[in-house]
Short mmCIF file of C-alpha atoms in Angstrom, two decimals:
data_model
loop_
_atom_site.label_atom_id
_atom_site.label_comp_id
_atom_site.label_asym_id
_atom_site.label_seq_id
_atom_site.Cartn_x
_atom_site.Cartn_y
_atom_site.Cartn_z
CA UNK I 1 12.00 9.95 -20.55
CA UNK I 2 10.24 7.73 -22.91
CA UNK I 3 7.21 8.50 -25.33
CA UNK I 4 4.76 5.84 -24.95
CA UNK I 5 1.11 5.26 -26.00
CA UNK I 6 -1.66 5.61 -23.33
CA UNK I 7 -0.75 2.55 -20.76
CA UNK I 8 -3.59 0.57 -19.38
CA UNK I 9 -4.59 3.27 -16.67
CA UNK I 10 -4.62 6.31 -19.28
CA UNK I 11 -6.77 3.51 -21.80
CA UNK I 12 -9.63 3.26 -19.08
CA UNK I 13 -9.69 6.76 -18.16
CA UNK I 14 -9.89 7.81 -22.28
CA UNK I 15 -12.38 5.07 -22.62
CA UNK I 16 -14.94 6.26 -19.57
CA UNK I 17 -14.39 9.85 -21.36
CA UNK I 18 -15.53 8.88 -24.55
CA UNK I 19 -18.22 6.82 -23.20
CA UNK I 20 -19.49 10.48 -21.57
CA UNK I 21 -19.18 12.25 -24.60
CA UNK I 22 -16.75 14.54 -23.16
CA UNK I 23 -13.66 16.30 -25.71
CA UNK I 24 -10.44 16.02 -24.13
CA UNK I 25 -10.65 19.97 -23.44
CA UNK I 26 -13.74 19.48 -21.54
CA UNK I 27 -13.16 16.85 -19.42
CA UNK I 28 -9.51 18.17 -18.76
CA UNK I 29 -11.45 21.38 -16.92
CA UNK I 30 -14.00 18.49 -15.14
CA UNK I 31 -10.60 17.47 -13.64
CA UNK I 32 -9.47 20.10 -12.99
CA UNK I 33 -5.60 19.12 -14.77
CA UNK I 34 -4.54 21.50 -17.84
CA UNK I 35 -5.37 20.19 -20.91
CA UNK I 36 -1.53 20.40 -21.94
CA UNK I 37 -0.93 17.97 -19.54
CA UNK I 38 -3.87 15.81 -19.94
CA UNK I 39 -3.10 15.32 -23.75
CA UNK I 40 0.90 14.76 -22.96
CA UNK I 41 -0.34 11.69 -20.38
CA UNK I 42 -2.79 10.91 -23.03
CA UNK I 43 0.33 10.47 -26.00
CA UNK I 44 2.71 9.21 -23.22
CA UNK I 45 4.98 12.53 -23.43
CA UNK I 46 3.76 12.24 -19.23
CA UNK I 47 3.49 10.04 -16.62
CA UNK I 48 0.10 9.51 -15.42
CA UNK I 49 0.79 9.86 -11.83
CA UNK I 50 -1.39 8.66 -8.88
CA UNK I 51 -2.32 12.23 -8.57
CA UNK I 52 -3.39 12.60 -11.82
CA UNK I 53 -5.20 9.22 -12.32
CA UNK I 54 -6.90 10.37 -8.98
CA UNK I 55 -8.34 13.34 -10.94
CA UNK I 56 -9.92 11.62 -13.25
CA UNK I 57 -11.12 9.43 -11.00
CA UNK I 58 -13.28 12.45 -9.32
CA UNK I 59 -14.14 13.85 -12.42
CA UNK I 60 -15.27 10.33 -13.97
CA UNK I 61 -17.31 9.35 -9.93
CA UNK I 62 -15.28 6.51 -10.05
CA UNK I 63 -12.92 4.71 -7.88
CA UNK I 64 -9.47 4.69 -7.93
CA UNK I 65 -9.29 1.07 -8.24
CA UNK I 66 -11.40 0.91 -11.12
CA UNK I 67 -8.90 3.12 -13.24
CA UNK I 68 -6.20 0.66 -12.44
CA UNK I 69 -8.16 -2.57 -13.14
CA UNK I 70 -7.68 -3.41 -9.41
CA UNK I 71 -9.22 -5.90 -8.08
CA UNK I 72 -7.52 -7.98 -10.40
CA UNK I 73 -10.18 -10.58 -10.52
CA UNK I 74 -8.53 -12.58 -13.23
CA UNK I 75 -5.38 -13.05 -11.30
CA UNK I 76 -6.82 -13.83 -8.12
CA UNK I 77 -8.75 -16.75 -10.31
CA UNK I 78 -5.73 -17.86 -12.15
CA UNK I 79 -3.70 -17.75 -8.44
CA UNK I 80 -6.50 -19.85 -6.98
CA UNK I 81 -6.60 -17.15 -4.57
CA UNK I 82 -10.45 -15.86 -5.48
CA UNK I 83 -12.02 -17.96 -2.73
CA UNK I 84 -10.28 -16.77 0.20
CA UNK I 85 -11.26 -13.19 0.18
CA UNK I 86 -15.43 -13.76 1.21
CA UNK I 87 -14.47 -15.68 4.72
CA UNK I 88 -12.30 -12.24 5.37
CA UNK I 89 -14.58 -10.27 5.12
CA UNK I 90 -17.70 -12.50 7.19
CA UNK I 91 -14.94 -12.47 9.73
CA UNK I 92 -15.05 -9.04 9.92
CA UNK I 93 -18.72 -8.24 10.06
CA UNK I 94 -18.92 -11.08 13.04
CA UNK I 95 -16.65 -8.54 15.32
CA UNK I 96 -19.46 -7.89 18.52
CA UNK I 97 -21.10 -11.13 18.13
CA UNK I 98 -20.79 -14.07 20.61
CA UNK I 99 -18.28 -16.18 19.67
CA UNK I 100 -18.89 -19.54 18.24
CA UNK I 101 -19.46 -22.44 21.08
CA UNK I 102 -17.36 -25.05 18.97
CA UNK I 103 -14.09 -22.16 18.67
CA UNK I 104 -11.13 -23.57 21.05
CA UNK I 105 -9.88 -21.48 23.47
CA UNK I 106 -6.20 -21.90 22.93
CA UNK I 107 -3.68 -20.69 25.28
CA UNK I 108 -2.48 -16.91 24.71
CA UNK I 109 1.13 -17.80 23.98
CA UNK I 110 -0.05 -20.29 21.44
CA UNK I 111 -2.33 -17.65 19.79
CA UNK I 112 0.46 -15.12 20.19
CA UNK I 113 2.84 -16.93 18.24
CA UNK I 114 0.58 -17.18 15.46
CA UNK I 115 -0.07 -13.43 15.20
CA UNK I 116 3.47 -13.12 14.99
CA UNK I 117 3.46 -15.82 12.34
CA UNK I 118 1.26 -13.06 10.10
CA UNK I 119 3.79 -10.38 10.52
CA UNK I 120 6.01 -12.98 8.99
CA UNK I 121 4.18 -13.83 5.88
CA UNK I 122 3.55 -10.04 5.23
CA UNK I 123 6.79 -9.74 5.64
CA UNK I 124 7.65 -12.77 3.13
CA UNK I 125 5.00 -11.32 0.55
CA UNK I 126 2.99 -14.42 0.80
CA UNK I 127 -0.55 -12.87 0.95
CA UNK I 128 -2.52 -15.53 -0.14
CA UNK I 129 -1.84 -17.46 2.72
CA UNK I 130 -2.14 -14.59 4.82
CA UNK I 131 -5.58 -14.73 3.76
CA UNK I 132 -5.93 -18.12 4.18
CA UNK I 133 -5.00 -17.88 7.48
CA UNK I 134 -7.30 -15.12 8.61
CA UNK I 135 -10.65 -16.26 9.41
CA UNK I 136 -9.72 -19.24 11.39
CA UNK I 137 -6.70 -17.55 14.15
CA UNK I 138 -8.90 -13.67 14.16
CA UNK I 139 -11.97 -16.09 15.51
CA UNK I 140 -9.80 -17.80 18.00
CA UNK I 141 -8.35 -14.43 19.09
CA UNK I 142 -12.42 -13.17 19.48
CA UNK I 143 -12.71 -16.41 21.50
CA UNK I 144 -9.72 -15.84 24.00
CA UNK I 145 -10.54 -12.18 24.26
CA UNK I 146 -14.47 -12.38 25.12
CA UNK I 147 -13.85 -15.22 27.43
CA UNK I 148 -11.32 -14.37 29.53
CA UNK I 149 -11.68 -10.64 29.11
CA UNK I 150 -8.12 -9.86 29.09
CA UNK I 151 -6.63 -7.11 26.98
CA UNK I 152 -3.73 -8.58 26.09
CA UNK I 153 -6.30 -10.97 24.11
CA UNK I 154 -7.78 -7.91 22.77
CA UNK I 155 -4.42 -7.24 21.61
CA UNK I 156 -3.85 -9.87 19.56
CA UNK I 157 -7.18 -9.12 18.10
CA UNK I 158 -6.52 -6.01 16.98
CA UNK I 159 -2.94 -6.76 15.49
CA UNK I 160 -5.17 -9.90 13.55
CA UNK I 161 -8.22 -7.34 12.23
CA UNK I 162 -4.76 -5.28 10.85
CA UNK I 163 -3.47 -7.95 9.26
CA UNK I 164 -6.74 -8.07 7.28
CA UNK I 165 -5.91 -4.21 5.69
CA UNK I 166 -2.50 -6.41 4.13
CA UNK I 167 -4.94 -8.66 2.45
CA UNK I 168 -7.53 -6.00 1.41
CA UNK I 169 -4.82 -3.49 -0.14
CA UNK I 170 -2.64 -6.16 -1.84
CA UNK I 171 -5.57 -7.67 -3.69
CA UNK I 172 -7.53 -4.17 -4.15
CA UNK I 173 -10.45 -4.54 -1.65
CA UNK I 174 -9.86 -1.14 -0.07
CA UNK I 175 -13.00 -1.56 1.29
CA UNK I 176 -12.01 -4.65 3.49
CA UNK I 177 -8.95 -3.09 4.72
CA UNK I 178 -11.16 0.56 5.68
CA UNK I 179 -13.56 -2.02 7.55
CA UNK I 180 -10.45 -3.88 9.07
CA UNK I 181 -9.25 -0.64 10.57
CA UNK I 182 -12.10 0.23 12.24
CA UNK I 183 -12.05 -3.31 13.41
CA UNK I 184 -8.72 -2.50 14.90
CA UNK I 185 -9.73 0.61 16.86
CA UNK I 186 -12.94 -1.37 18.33
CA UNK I 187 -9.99 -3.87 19.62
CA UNK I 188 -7.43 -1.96 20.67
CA UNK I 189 -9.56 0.70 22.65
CA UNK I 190 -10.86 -2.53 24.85
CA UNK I 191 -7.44 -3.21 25.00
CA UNK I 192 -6.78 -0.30 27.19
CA UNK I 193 -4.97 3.09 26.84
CA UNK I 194 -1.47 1.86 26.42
CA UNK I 195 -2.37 0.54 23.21
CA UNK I 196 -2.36 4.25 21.59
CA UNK I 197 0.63 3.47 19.42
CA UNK I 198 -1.81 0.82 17.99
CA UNK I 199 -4.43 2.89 17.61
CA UNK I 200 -2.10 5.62 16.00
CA UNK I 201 -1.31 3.05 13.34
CA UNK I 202 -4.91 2.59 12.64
CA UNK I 203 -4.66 6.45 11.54
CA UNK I 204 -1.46 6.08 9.68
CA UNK I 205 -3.08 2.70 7.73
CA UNK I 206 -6.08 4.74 7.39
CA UNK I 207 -4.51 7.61 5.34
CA UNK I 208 -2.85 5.43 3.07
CA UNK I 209 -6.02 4.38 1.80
CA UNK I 210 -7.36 7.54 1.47
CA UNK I 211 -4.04 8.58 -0.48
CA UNK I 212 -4.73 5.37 -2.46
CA UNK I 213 -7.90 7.05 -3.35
CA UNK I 214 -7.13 10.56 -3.84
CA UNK I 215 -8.39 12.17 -1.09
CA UNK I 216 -4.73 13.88 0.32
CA UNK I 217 -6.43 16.36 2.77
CA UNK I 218 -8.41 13.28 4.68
CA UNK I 219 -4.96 11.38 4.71
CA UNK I 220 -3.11 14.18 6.00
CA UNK I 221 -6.45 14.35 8.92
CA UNK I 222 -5.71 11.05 9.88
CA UNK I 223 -2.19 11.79 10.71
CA UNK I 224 -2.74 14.97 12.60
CA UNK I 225 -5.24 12.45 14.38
CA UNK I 226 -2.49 9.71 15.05
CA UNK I 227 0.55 11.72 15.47
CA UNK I 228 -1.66 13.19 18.75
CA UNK I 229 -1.95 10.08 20.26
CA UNK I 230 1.50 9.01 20.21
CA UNK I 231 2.83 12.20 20.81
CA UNK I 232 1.12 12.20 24.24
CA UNK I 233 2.67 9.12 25.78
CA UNK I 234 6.05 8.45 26.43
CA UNK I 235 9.03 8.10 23.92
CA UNK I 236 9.80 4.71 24.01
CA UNK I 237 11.44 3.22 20.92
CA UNK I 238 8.17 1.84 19.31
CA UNK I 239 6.29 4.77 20.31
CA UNK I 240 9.24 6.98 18.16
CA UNK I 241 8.91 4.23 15.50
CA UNK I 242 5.12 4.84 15.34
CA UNK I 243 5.73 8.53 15.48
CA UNK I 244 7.67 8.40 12.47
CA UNK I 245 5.98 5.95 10.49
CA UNK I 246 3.11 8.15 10.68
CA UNK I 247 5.39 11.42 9.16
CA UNK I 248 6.26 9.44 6.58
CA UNK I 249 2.65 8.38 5.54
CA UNK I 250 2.33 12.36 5.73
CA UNK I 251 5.11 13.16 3.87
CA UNK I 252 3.71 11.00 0.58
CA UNK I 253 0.73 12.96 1.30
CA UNK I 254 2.33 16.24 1.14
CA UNK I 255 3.91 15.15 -2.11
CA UNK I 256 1.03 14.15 -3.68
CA UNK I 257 -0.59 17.44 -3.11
CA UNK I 258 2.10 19.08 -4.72
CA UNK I 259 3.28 20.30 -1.52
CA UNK I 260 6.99 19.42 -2.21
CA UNK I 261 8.28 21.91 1.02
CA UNK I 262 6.16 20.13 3.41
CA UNK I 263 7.31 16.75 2.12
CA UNK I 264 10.77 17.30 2.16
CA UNK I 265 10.76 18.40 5.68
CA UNK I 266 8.84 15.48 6.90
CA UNK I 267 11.32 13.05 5.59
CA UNK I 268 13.90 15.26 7.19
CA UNK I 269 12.21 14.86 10.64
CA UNK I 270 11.47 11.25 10.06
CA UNK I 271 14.80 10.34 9.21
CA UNK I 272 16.31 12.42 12.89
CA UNK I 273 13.46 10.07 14.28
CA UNK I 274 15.12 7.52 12.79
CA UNK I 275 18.60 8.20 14.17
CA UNK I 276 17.70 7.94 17.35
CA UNK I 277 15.77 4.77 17.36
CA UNK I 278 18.02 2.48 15.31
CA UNK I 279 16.70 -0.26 13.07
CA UNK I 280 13.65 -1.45 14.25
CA UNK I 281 12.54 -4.45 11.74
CA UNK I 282 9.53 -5.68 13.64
CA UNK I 283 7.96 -2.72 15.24
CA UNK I 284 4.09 -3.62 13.63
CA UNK I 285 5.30 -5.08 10.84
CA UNK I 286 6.36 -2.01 9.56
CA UNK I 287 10.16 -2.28 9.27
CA UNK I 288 10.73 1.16 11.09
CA UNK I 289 14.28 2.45 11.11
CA UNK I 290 16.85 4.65 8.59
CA UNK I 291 16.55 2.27 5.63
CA UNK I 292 12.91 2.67 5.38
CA UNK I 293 13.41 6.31 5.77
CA UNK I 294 15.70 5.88 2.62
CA UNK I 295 12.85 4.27 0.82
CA UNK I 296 10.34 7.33 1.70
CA UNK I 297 12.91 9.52 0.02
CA UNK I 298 13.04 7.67 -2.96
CA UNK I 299 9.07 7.93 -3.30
CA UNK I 300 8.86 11.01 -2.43
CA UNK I 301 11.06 12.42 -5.00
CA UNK I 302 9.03 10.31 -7.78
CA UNK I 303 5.79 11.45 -6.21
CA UNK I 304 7.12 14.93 -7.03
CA UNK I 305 7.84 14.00 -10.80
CA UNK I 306 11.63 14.19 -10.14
CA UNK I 307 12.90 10.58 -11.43
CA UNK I 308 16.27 12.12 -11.14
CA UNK I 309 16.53 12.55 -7.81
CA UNK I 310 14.63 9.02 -7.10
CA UNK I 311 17.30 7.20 -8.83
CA UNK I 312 19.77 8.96 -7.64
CA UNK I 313 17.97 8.90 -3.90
CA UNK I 314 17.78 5.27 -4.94
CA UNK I 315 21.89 4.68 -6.10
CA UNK I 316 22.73 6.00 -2.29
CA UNK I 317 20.57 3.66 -1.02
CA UNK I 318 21.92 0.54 0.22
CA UNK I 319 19.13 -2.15 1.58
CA UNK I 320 19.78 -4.74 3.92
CA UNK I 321 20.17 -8.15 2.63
CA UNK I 322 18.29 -9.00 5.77
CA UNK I 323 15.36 -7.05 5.31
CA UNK I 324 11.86 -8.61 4.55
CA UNK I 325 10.97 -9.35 1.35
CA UNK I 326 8.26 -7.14 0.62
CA UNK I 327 9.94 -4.77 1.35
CA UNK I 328 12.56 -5.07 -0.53
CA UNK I 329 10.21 -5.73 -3.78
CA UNK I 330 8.29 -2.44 -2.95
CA UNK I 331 11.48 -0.42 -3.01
CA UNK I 332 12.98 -2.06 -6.76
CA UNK I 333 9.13 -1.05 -7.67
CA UNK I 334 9.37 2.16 -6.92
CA UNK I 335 13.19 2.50 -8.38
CA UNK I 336 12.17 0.85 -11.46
CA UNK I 337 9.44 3.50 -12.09
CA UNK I 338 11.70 6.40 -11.33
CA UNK I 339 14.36 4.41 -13.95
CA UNK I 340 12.09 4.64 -16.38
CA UNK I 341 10.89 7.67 -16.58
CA UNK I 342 14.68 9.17 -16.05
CA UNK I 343 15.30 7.53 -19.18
CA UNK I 344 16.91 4.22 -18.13
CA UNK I 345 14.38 1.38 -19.27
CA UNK I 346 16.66 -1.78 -19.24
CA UNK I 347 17.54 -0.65 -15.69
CA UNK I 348 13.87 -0.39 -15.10
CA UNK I 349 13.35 -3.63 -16.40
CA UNK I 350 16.48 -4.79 -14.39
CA UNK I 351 14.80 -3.96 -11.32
CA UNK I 352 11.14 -5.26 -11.72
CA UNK I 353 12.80 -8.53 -12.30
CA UNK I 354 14.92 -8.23 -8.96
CA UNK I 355 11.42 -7.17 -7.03
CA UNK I 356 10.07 -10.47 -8.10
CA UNK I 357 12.45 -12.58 -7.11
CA UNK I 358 12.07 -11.19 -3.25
CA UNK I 359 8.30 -11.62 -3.48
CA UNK I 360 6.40 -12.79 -6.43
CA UNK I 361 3.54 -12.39 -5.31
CA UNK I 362 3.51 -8.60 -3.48
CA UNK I 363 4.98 -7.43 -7.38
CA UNK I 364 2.15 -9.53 -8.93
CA UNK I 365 -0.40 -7.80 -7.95
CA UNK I 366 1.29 -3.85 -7.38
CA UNK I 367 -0.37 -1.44 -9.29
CA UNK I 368 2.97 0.14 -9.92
CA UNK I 369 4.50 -2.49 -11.25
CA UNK I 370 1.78 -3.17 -13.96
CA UNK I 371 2.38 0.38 -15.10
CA UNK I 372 5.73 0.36 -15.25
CA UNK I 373 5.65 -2.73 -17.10
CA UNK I 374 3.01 -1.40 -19.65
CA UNK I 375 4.99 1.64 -20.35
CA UNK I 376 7.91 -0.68 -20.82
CA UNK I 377 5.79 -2.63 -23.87
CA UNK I 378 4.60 0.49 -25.12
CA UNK I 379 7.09 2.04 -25.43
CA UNK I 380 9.85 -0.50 -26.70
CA UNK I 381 10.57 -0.87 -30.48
CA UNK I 382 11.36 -4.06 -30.17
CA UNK I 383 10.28 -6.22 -27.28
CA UNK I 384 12.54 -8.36 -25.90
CA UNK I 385 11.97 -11.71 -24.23
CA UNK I 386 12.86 -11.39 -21.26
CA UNK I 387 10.45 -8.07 -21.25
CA UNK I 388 7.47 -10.20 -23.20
CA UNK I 389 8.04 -13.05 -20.34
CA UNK I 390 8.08 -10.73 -17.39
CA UNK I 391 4.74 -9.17 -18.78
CA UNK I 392 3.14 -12.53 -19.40
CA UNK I 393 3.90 -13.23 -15.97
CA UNK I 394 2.59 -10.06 -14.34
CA UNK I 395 -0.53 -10.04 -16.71
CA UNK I 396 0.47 -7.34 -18.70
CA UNK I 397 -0.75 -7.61 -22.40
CA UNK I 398 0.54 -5.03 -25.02
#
C-alpha cells in the first residue's frame, strides 16, 4: 500500500479546513471520521475513500463534486465539449410545453432507431456526442409523443430524458441527470403501467447519485422504491435484469455504509439473478448479466477497503472481448485502484492505460481515475514517462 502526499481530493478538503479555521482534531469530530484516520488520509498512509471524502463534504456544506474538482470545466473547454451541456439542460426544462410548430414528426421506427443509436454511444464512451445529440432527437421524441399520443412515443421519450443522466454524471452535472430522472418518470408513467421496469430504473439511476453524493440511506430508499415495482410484475428476462441491476446499485450502497454483510449478500443474490437470465448486453443500456455481476464484486470489495480481494475478485474475472467499451474502461478503473492500493502500482498504471484505450473519453473524465492517477505521481520516486504522459493526458498535474 503506498504512502503518498494528500492527492488532489484530500488538497481541497485540507484547503476548505484551513480556510474555516478548523485544527485537524476539530474538524475530524465535525465529520464525524477519527482523527487517526483523518490524519493517515491526510499523509497518504489511507485512501480517501468516497465515503470518507463524502464526510467532509457534510461537514465542509459542500458538494461532493466540488471536493473532486468535478465539473471539470477546463477539460470540457479544452475537449470543445463546454457548449453542448446548456441546450441539455433547456431541453429538459421544455418537458410539458407544446412542442415547437417547425419540429418534424418523423416516423416512430425512424426515431426508434436513433434512441437505440444513444445506447450505442454510451456504450462506445463517446459522451460528447451523446450530448450533441440530445436536444435535437429528445424534441422530436416530445413531438411524436404529444401528437399522436401514443405511448410507445412516450417510450422513446423517456429512454431519451435517461440518456441525459449519461451526460450529466460523466461530465459532473449531477444536477442535470437528478432533473433527467424525474423527466423519465413524467414519461414513462404516460407511457402506461408496463413500463415499471423503466420506471424502476429511474430509482436505481436515482440512488447512484445520491451514493455519488453521500447520502447511502436515500440511495438504499430508492431501491426499496424500485425493487417494489419490478417485483410486482412478471419475471420476464428484462424485468429479472432490472431486478438485479437494482441489488447491485444496493449492494455499493451497503458497502459504502460500512455494511459489508448486507453487501456481500446482495451480490450473492444478484449474481443467482444472474444465472438464470444469461447475458443480457442491451437490457437499458445497462449490460445486465454474470460479467457485470463480476464487476459489482470487484467494487464492492474496494468499497470495503479490501484491495486484496478486488484484485484478486478482479484476476478471476474474465471480460468479454465483446462487451461495450465503457464498460470495460470502468472495470480496469476500478482494478487499477484496488492495484494500487494492494501494493501493485505498475499494474495499476498497466490498467488505467488499458481503460483508455476502450474509451478515452469515459476514463477522461472518471473521478476515479484522476485519483488513482494522482496517487500514482505522488507517490512515485521517480516518475516515469509513460506515467508523466498518461497524467498530462488525463489532466493530472503533480
Amino acid at each position: 500500500m503506498p504512502k503518498t502526499k494528500a492527492g488532489d481530493t484530500v488538497s481541497r478538503i485540507e484547503a476548505n479546513r484551513k480556510l474555516r479555521h478548523l485544527t485537524q482534531h476539530a474538524f475530524a469530530a465535525q465529520a464525524n471520521v477519527s482523527y487517526s484516520l483523518y490524519t493517515k488520509v491526510v499523509s497518504g498512509h489511507k485512501r480517501a475513500t468516497p465515503t470518507f471524502v463524502a464526510a467532509c463534504a457534510r461537514a465542509l456544506g459542500m458538494d461532493v463534486g466540488e471536493l473532486y474538482g468535478q465539473p471539470y470545466k477546463d477539460q470540457l473547454l479544452e475537449d470543445k465539449i463546454n457548449h453542448l451541456i446548456q441546450p441539455v439542460v433547456q431541453t429538459l426544462d421544455l418537458y410539458d410545453l407544446d412542442p415547437d410548430d417547425e419540429v418534424a414528426v418523423r416516423p416512430f421506427q425512424d426515431l426508434k432507431a436513433d434512441v437505440r443509436e444513444l445506447g450505442d454511444l454510451h456504450d462506445a464512451g463517446a459522451f460528447g456526442v451523446l450530448a450533441q445529440r440530445l436536444p435535437g432527437l429528445i424534441e422530436e421524441c416530445r413531438a411524436f409523443a404529444v401528437t399522436t399520443g401514443d405511448p410507445a412515443g412516450y417510450n422513446l421519450l423517456a429512454q431519451s430524458y435517461r440518456a441525459v443522466y449519461d451526460v450529466g454524471a460523466r461530465f459532473g452535472y449531477l444536477s442535470m441527470s437528478r432533473v433527467a430522472m424525474d423527466r423519465v418518470d413524467w414519461a414513462a408513467q404516460k407511457a402506461g403501467d408496463k413500463e415499471a421496469p423503466l420506471r424502476a430504473m429511474r430509482q436505481y439511476q436515482r440512488s447512484l447519485i445520491h451514493m455519488k453524493q453521500g447520502d447511502y440511506a436515500t440511495g438504499l430508499r430508492m431501491y426499496k422504491a424500485g425493487r417494489a415495482m419490478v417485483d410486482a410484475v412478471d419475471d420476464t428476462p428484462l424485468n429479472l435484469a432490472v431486478r438485479g441491476q437494482l441489488v447491485l446499485g444496493a449492494a455499493l450502497l451497503s458497502a459504502r455504509s460500512g455494511m459489508k454483510d448486507d453487501a456481500q449478500h446482495l451480490i450473492d443474490e444478484a449474481g443467482r439473478i444472474a444465472g438464470r437470465t444469461g447475458e443480457l448486453p442491451n437490457a437499458y443500456w445497462m449490460g445486465w448479466g454474470p460479467t457485470n455481476v463480476g464487476v459489482h464484486r470487484v467494487q464492492v470489495w474496494a468499497e470495503v477497503d479490501d484491495p486484496g480481494r478486488a484484485v484478486a475478485a478482479a484476476g478471476d474475472l474474465a471480460v468479454p472481448e465483446e462487451w461495450p467499451p465503457s464498460r470495460i474502461a470502468r472495470f480496469f478503473v476500478q482494478r487499477s485502484g484496488a492495484e494500487l492500493w494492494a501494493g501493485y502500482p505498475d499494474r495499476a498504471l498497466a490498467s488505467l492505460q488499458a481503460a483508455r484505450t476502450a474509451a478515452p473519453q469515459a476514463v477522461r473524465y472518471n473521478p476515479q481515475a484522476k485519483e488513482t492517477t494522482s496517487t500514482l505521481l505522488r507517490s512515485a520516486r521517480t516518475i516515469s514517462q509513460e506515467l508523466a504522459t498518461f497524467a498530462h493526458w488525463a489532466g493530472v498535474r503533480p
